[in-house]
Amino acid sequence: MPVTRLISRMRAAMRPRRPRPVILMYHRVAVARHDPWGLAVDPERFEEQIAYVKQHRTPMSMDELVDRLRSKTLPANAIAVTFDDGYRDNLVNAKPVLARHGVPATLFLATGFINQNTPFWWDELATMILASTQAIRDQQIWPGEAVTLDWGEAERSDIAGGWRVSDEPRTARQNAYLAIWRKLQHATAEDRDVAMNTLRRHLGTAQDPLGKPMSSDEIRALLSDGLVELGAHTVTHPALTLLSRLESRREIEGSGHRCRELATKCVNGFAYPYGDMSLEVRSDVASLGFSWACSTKGGFVDGKQPDIYALPRVAVPNAPIGTLVGLATA
Ligand SMILES: [Zn+2]
């Protein structure tokens, strides 16, 4: 390569890049030892991240972001903060930080879990299996099918925690977690409850007060000062494309209805569980009264030709936010 071209490339690489609008996706603000999906951000880290957002970006609610996208007035450094599912730690750990920095947020609520006294099933399953210290040689009967729980003493990487599903599973517990998670994800809510009760009988219950879904009173407290707005996220958190059209529409409509009962503002947004959607699902979301929807597809918002019913979001890791590609450009 000629030296002049090399120098101009180096200059281009060093030049600050233009910021682009982005929607951040959070789930939990808590310390979680077993977090195979990487859903949790430590509270201190979250405070750093929100302070960064406030200092370097223009934070706004999702409704404002979408309005300004439509009117072509969205600033390039716009940012919106979203949470999925409805964890209690959103009220206890996240809300005070958002209030301190005056950063608005949207919570996509899976409404069938409200007031539930156990953690979300995917987290409870992770704690039950990955943190299990007992050696199990047993076979459980799944509804209609045998599932083997077969492992010995806890292995070092199980005890340490920190395994992610993006890493190859290496221990019997990690393999069992993934296999059972897949079955539960595809099960009906009723079959899942039966299976979870069977697992609890053998493995004990996993307590995590901050990892439980919020009660309706806690949701009202979260929304009380208007900084957090609600979006819908289905009732039972299914992968919508696995359902019949009728069931899928019931999930979308039911969660919208419950959110509108709880909300103090209009509920205009929806987020697809697992980011799972099809053209039919998108058109049902639109016809059931939602004016925009978020996916889990990573990336920046296209300010010129946005896909309003599949807005991309960046999953925030438990790491300095400046390390997220493209965010440290403002
Ligand atoms: Zn979710």
Short mmCIF file of C-alpha atoms and ligand atoms in Angstrom, two decimals:
data_model
loop_
_atom_site.label_atom_id
_atom_site.label_comp_id
_atom_site.label_asym_id
_atom_site.label_seq_id
_atom_site.Cartn_x
_atom_site.Cartn_y
_atom_site.Cartn_z
CA MET A 1 0.00 0.00 0.00
CA PRO A 2 1.40 3.45 -0.87
CA VAL A 3 2.54 5.39 2.19
CA THR A 4 0.15 8.29 1.49
CA ARG A 5 -2.85 5.96 1.46
CA LEU A 6 -1.65 4.27 4.65
CA ILE A 7 -1.35 7.65 6.37
CA SER A 8 -4.82 8.75 5.24
CA ARG A 9 -6.28 5.46 6.51
CA MET A 10 -4.58 5.93 9.87
CA ARG A 11 -5.94 9.47 10.07
CA ALA A 12 -9.43 8.20 9.24
CA ALA A 13 -9.18 5.55 11.96
CA MET A 14 -8.11 8.15 14.53
CA ARG A 15 -10.77 10.69 13.59
CA PRO A 16 -13.70 10.64 16.04
CA ARG A 17 -16.59 8.81 14.39
CA ARG A 18 -20.01 10.41 14.19
CA PRO A 19 -22.33 9.09 16.87
CA ARG A 20 -25.44 7.25 15.75
CA PRO A 21 -28.79 6.89 17.57
CA VAL A 22 -28.92 3.82 19.76
CA ILE A 23 -31.37 1.95 22.00
CA LEU A 24 -29.80 0.19 24.98
CA MET A 25 -31.25 -3.12 26.20
CA TYR A 26 -31.00 -4.07 29.86
CA HIS A 27 -32.64 -6.85 31.85
CA ARG A 28 -31.22 -6.94 35.39
CA VAL A 29 -29.29 -4.49 37.55
CA ALA A 30 -27.92 -6.85 40.18
CA VAL A 31 -24.97 -9.04 41.07
CA ALA A 32 -25.68 -12.49 39.66
CA ARG A 33 -23.25 -15.39 40.09
CA HIS A 34 -24.98 -17.68 37.65
CA ASP A 35 -26.05 -15.60 34.66
CA PRO A 36 -25.69 -17.78 31.55
CA TRP A 37 -27.45 -15.26 29.29
CA GLY A 38 -25.42 -12.28 30.55
CA LEU A 39 -28.57 -10.44 31.66
CA ALA A 40 -27.19 -8.74 34.78
CA VAL A 41 -25.18 -5.54 35.13
CA ASP A 42 -23.66 -4.80 38.57
CA PRO A 43 -25.31 -1.78 40.27
CA GLU A 44 -22.04 0.22 40.44
CA ARG A 45 -21.36 -0.49 36.79
CA PHE A 46 -24.91 0.57 35.90
CA GLU A 47 -24.37 3.90 37.68
CA GLU A 48 -21.19 4.48 35.61
CA GLN A 49 -23.02 3.57 32.41
CA ILE A 50 -25.98 5.88 33.07
CA ALA A 51 -23.64 8.72 34.08
CA TYR A 52 -21.83 8.19 30.76
CA VAL A 53 -25.11 8.23 28.84
CA LYS A 54 -26.12 11.48 30.51
CA GLN A 55 -22.77 13.13 29.93
CA HIS A 56 -22.06 12.06 26.35
CA ARG A 57 -25.46 11.48 24.76
CA THR A 58 -28.97 12.93 24.51
CA PRO A 59 -31.14 10.51 26.49
CA MET A 60 -34.85 10.39 25.66
CA SER A 61 -37.84 8.12 26.14
CA MET A 62 -38.65 5.56 23.46
CA ASP A 63 -41.84 7.41 22.55
CA GLU A 64 -39.85 10.60 21.96
CA LEU A 65 -37.17 8.71 20.03
CA VAL A 66 -39.79 7.19 17.72
CA ASP A 67 -41.65 10.53 17.30
CA ARG A 68 -38.42 12.25 16.33
CA LEU A 69 -37.49 9.39 13.99
CA ARG A 70 -40.83 9.88 12.24
CA SER A 71 -40.41 13.65 12.02
CA LYS A 72 -36.77 13.24 10.88
CA THR A 73 -35.56 15.39 13.80
CA LEU A 74 -33.72 12.70 15.76
CA PRO A 75 -30.29 13.91 16.92
CA ALA A 76 -27.40 11.64 15.93
CA ASN A 77 -26.40 11.21 19.56
CA ALA A 78 -29.91 10.21 20.74
CA ILE A 79 -30.05 7.30 23.17
CA ALA A 80 -32.92 5.44 24.83
CA VAL A 81 -32.67 3.05 27.77
CA THR A 82 -34.91 -0.03 27.87
CA PHE A 83 -35.43 -2.91 30.29
CA ASP A 84 -37.10 -6.22 29.49
CA ASP A 85 -39.27 -8.57 31.56
CA GLY A 86 -39.96 -6.68 34.84
CA TYR A 87 -37.37 -7.64 37.44
CA ARG A 88 -37.70 -6.30 40.99
CA ASP A 89 -34.10 -5.02 40.85
CA ASN A 90 -35.26 -2.51 38.21
CA LEU A 91 -37.18 -0.73 41.00
CA VAL A 92 -34.66 -1.29 43.82
CA ASN A 93 -31.34 -0.82 42.00
CA ALA A 94 -32.00 0.87 38.64
CA LYS A 95 -34.71 3.42 39.38
CA PRO A 96 -32.71 5.49 41.94
CA VAL A 97 -29.82 5.76 39.45
CA LEU A 98 -32.11 6.82 36.59
CA ALA A 99 -33.75 9.39 38.88
CA ARG A 100 -30.38 10.72 40.10
CA HIS A 101 -29.24 11.35 36.53
CA GLY A 102 -32.65 12.26 35.10
CA VAL A 103 -32.44 9.54 32.42
CA PRO A 104 -35.81 8.19 31.22
CA ALA A 105 -36.38 4.51 30.45
CA THR A 106 -38.93 2.10 29.04
CA LEU A 107 -39.79 -1.20 30.69
CA PHE A 108 -41.17 -3.96 28.45
CA LEU A 109 -43.27 -5.98 30.85
CA ALA A 110 -44.12 -9.69 30.58
CA THR A 111 -47.41 -9.32 32.40
CA GLY A 112 -48.15 -12.94 33.32
CA PHE A 113 -45.27 -12.92 35.84
CA ILE A 114 -46.52 -9.92 37.87
CA ASN A 115 -46.86 -10.81 41.60
CA GLN A 116 -45.13 -14.19 41.09
CA ASN A 117 -43.20 -15.24 44.17
CA THR A 118 -40.42 -17.17 42.45
CA PRO A 119 -37.69 -15.82 40.13
CA PHE A 120 -38.20 -15.86 36.34
CA TRP A 121 -37.94 -19.52 35.33
CA TRP A 122 -34.78 -19.13 33.23
CA ASP A 123 -32.89 -17.63 36.19
CA GLU A 124 -34.29 -20.07 38.73
CA LEU A 125 -33.32 -22.94 36.45
CA ALA A 126 -29.77 -21.56 36.16
CA THR A 127 -29.36 -21.29 39.93
CA MET A 128 -30.96 -24.67 40.61
CA ILE A 129 -28.77 -26.55 38.16
CA LEU A 130 -25.50 -24.62 37.90
CA ALA A 131 -25.26 -23.98 41.66
CA SER A 132 -26.31 -27.50 42.64
CA THR A 133 -23.62 -29.04 44.83
CA GLN A 134 -25.17 -32.45 45.19
CA ALA A 135 -24.34 -35.41 42.99
CA ILE A 136 -27.47 -36.54 41.18
CA ARG A 137 -28.08 -39.82 39.44
CA ASP A 138 -31.73 -39.73 38.70
CA GLN A 139 -34.23 -39.68 35.93
CA GLN A 140 -37.16 -37.33 35.91
CA ILE A 141 -40.27 -37.85 33.91
CA TRP A 142 -40.99 -34.84 31.76
CA PRO A 143 -44.56 -34.48 30.56
CA GLY A 144 -44.53 -37.41 28.16
CA GLU A 145 -40.78 -37.75 28.02
CA ALA A 146 -37.80 -38.74 30.19
CA VAL A 147 -35.12 -36.16 30.94
CA THR A 148 -31.95 -37.31 32.59
CA LEU A 149 -30.36 -35.33 35.37
CA ASP A 150 -27.04 -37.03 35.68
CA TRP A 151 -24.05 -35.32 37.22
CA GLY A 152 -21.45 -35.79 39.90
CA GLU A 153 -19.74 -33.44 42.34
CA ALA A 154 -19.66 -29.78 41.29
CA GLU A 155 -16.83 -28.99 38.91
CA ARG A 156 -14.63 -25.96 39.32
CA SER A 157 -16.21 -23.88 36.53
CA ASP A 158 -19.68 -24.61 37.96
CA ILE A 159 -18.67 -23.37 41.42
CA ALA A 160 -16.93 -20.26 40.08
CA GLY A 161 -19.97 -19.18 38.03
CA GLY A 162 -19.47 -16.93 35.04
CA TRP A 163 -20.31 -19.49 32.32
CA ARG A 164 -22.21 -18.01 29.37
CA VAL A 165 -24.31 -19.89 26.83
CA SER A 166 -22.16 -18.25 24.15
CA ASP A 167 -19.30 -20.44 25.45
CA GLU A 168 -19.21 -24.15 24.65
CA PRO A 169 -20.82 -26.00 27.61
CA ARG A 170 -18.08 -28.00 29.34
CA THR A 171 -19.65 -29.58 32.41
CA ALA A 172 -22.57 -31.95 32.92
CA ARG A 173 -24.49 -29.14 34.66
CA GLN A 174 -23.92 -26.69 31.80
CA ASN A 175 -25.11 -29.27 29.26
CA ALA A 176 -28.14 -30.10 31.40
CA TYR A 177 -29.02 -26.42 31.79
CA LEU A 178 -29.01 -25.81 28.06
CA ALA A 179 -30.97 -28.97 27.24
CA ILE A 180 -33.67 -28.27 29.84
CA TRP A 181 -33.83 -24.55 28.98
CA ARG A 182 -34.55 -25.45 25.34
CA LYS A 183 -37.36 -27.80 26.36
CA LEU A 184 -38.87 -25.25 28.75
CA GLN A 185 -38.67 -22.47 26.17
CA HIS A 186 -40.79 -24.57 23.82
CA ALA A 187 -43.19 -25.84 26.51
CA THR A 188 -46.58 -24.36 27.31
CA ALA A 189 -46.71 -22.26 30.50
CA GLU A 190 -48.65 -25.09 32.22
CA ASP A 191 -46.15 -27.83 31.26
CA ARG A 192 -43.32 -25.51 32.31
CA ASP A 193 -44.85 -25.05 35.77
CA VAL A 194 -45.18 -28.83 36.20
CA ALA A 195 -41.57 -29.36 35.14
CA MET A 196 -40.28 -26.57 37.39
CA ASN A 197 -42.12 -28.05 40.38
CA THR A 198 -40.57 -31.44 39.67
CA LEU A 199 -37.12 -29.86 39.44
CA ARG A 200 -37.70 -27.92 42.69
CA ARG A 201 -38.56 -31.16 44.49
CA HIS A 202 -35.21 -32.65 43.50
CA LEU A 203 -32.96 -29.62 43.50
CA GLY A 204 -34.53 -27.31 46.08
CA THR A 205 -35.87 -23.82 45.43
CA ALA A 206 -33.64 -20.96 44.39
CA GLN A 207 -34.34 -17.76 46.31
CA ASP A 208 -33.40 -14.40 44.84
CA PRO A 209 -35.59 -11.56 46.17
CA LEU A 210 -34.27 -9.03 43.65
CA GLY A 211 -34.58 -11.50 40.77
CA LYS A 212 -38.32 -11.96 41.23
CA PRO A 213 -40.85 -10.26 38.97
CA MET A 214 -42.28 -7.06 40.41
CA SER A 215 -45.67 -6.97 42.11
CA SER A 216 -48.32 -4.63 40.71
CA ASP A 217 -47.63 -2.19 43.60
CA GLU A 218 -43.92 -2.22 42.78
CA ILE A 219 -44.66 -1.52 39.13
CA ARG A 220 -46.83 1.44 40.15
CA ALA A 221 -43.99 2.71 42.35
CA LEU A 222 -41.57 2.38 39.41
CA LEU A 223 -43.90 4.44 37.21
CA SER A 224 -44.93 6.96 39.85
CA ASP A 225 -42.78 9.94 38.82
CA GLY A 226 -43.19 9.47 35.07
CA LEU A 227 -39.51 8.80 34.35
CA VAL A 228 -40.18 5.17 33.37
CA GLU A 229 -42.81 4.27 30.77
CA LEU A 230 -44.26 0.85 30.00
CA GLY A 231 -44.19 -1.22 26.86
CA ALA A 232 -45.72 -4.68 26.43
CA HIS A 233 -43.69 -7.90 26.21
CA THR A 234 -46.41 -10.61 26.01
CA VAL A 235 -48.09 -12.43 28.91
CA THR A 236 -46.05 -15.65 29.31
CA HIS A 237 -42.89 -14.66 27.38
CA PRO A 238 -43.18 -17.27 24.59
CA ALA A 239 -41.34 -17.34 21.28
CA LEU A 240 -44.32 -15.93 19.35
CA THR A 241 -43.65 -17.69 16.04
CA LEU A 242 -44.01 -21.08 17.76
CA LEU A 243 -47.63 -20.29 18.65
CA SER A 244 -50.77 -20.40 16.55
CA ARG A 245 -51.79 -17.00 15.15
CA LEU A 246 -54.68 -16.88 17.64
CA GLU A 247 -52.47 -17.68 20.65
CA SER A 248 -49.86 -15.21 19.52
CA ARG A 249 -52.45 -12.44 19.17
CA ARG A 250 -53.79 -13.27 22.66
CA GLU A 251 -50.27 -12.91 24.11
CA ILE A 252 -49.75 -9.53 22.44
CA GLU A 253 -53.21 -8.17 23.23
CA GLY A 254 -53.30 -9.53 26.82
CA SER A 255 -50.02 -7.90 27.79
CA GLY A 256 -51.03 -4.62 26.17
CA HIS A 257 -54.29 -4.64 28.11
CA ARG A 258 -52.58 -5.27 31.48
CA CYS A 259 -49.88 -2.66 30.79
CA ARG A 260 -52.56 -0.08 29.99
CA GLU A 261 -54.25 -0.82 33.33
CA LEU A 262 -50.99 -0.19 35.18
CA ALA A 263 -49.58 2.67 33.12
CA THR A 264 -49.84 6.37 33.76
CA LYS A 265 -49.00 7.21 30.13
CA CYS A 266 -50.02 5.75 26.76
CA VAL A 267 -48.56 2.32 26.05
CA ASN A 268 -47.37 2.53 22.46
CA GLY A 269 -44.45 0.09 22.33
CA PHE A 270 -43.90 -3.64 22.24
CA ALA A 271 -40.81 -5.88 22.43
CA TYR A 272 -40.71 -9.42 21.00
CA PRO A 273 -39.55 -12.05 23.53
CA TYR A 274 -36.21 -13.52 22.36
CA GLY A 275 -36.52 -11.12 19.43
CA ASP A 276 -38.62 -13.83 17.76
CA MET A 277 -40.98 -12.46 15.11
CA SER A 278 -42.41 -12.96 11.64
CA LEU A 279 -44.30 -10.74 9.20
CA GLU A 280 -47.60 -11.99 10.71
CA VAL A 281 -46.43 -11.21 14.27
CA ARG A 282 -45.32 -7.72 13.23
CA SER A 283 -48.60 -6.96 11.53
CA ASP A 284 -50.55 -8.24 14.57
CA VAL A 285 -48.50 -5.97 16.86
CA ALA A 286 -49.43 -3.03 14.62
CA SER A 287 -53.12 -3.94 14.34
CA LEU A 288 -53.42 -4.51 18.12
CA GLY A 289 -52.63 -0.89 18.88
CA PHE A 290 -48.85 -0.60 19.11
CA SER A 291 -47.16 2.10 17.06
CA TRP A 292 -43.58 0.77 17.31
CA ALA A 293 -41.70 -2.36 18.42
CA CYS A 294 -38.19 -3.34 19.50
CA SER A 295 -36.28 -6.42 18.44
CA THR A 296 -33.17 -7.90 20.07
CA LYS A 297 -31.16 -7.55 16.88
CA GLY A 298 -28.02 -5.59 17.71
CA GLY A 299 -27.11 -2.36 15.96
CA PHE A 300 -27.78 1.34 15.67
CA VAL A 301 -31.05 2.97 14.69
CA ASP A 302 -31.17 3.93 11.04
CA GLY A 303 -32.17 7.57 11.19
CA LYS A 304 -33.07 7.68 7.47
CA GLN A 305 -35.00 4.44 6.85
CA PRO A 306 -35.91 3.08 10.28
CA ASP A 307 -37.79 -0.20 10.63
CA ILE A 308 -40.29 1.04 13.21
CA TYR A 309 -41.60 -2.47 14.04
CA ALA A 310 -38.14 -4.04 14.45
CA LEU A 311 -36.00 -1.35 16.06
CA PRO A 312 -32.53 -2.73 16.84
CA ARG A 313 -31.12 -2.59 20.36
CA VAL A 314 -27.64 -2.96 21.82
CA ALA A 315 -27.45 -5.41 24.77
CA VAL A 316 -25.35 -3.69 27.42
CA PRO A 317 -22.69 -5.96 28.95
CA ASN A 318 -21.46 -5.83 32.53
CA ALA A 319 -18.48 -3.75 31.36
CA PRO A 320 -17.53 -0.10 30.87
CA ILE A 321 -19.99 1.34 28.37
CA GLY A 322 -17.22 3.08 26.49
CA THR A 323 -16.06 -0.35 25.34
CA LEU A 324 -19.26 -0.78 23.33
CA VAL A 325 -18.31 -0.23 19.72
CA GLY A 326 -19.55 3.09 18.46
CA LEU A 327 -20.78 4.45 21.78
CA ALA A 328 -17.55 6.19 22.76
CA THR A 329 -17.73 8.47 19.75
CA ALA A 330 -19.71 11.40 21.06
ZN ZN B 1 -37.82 -10.86 27.68
#
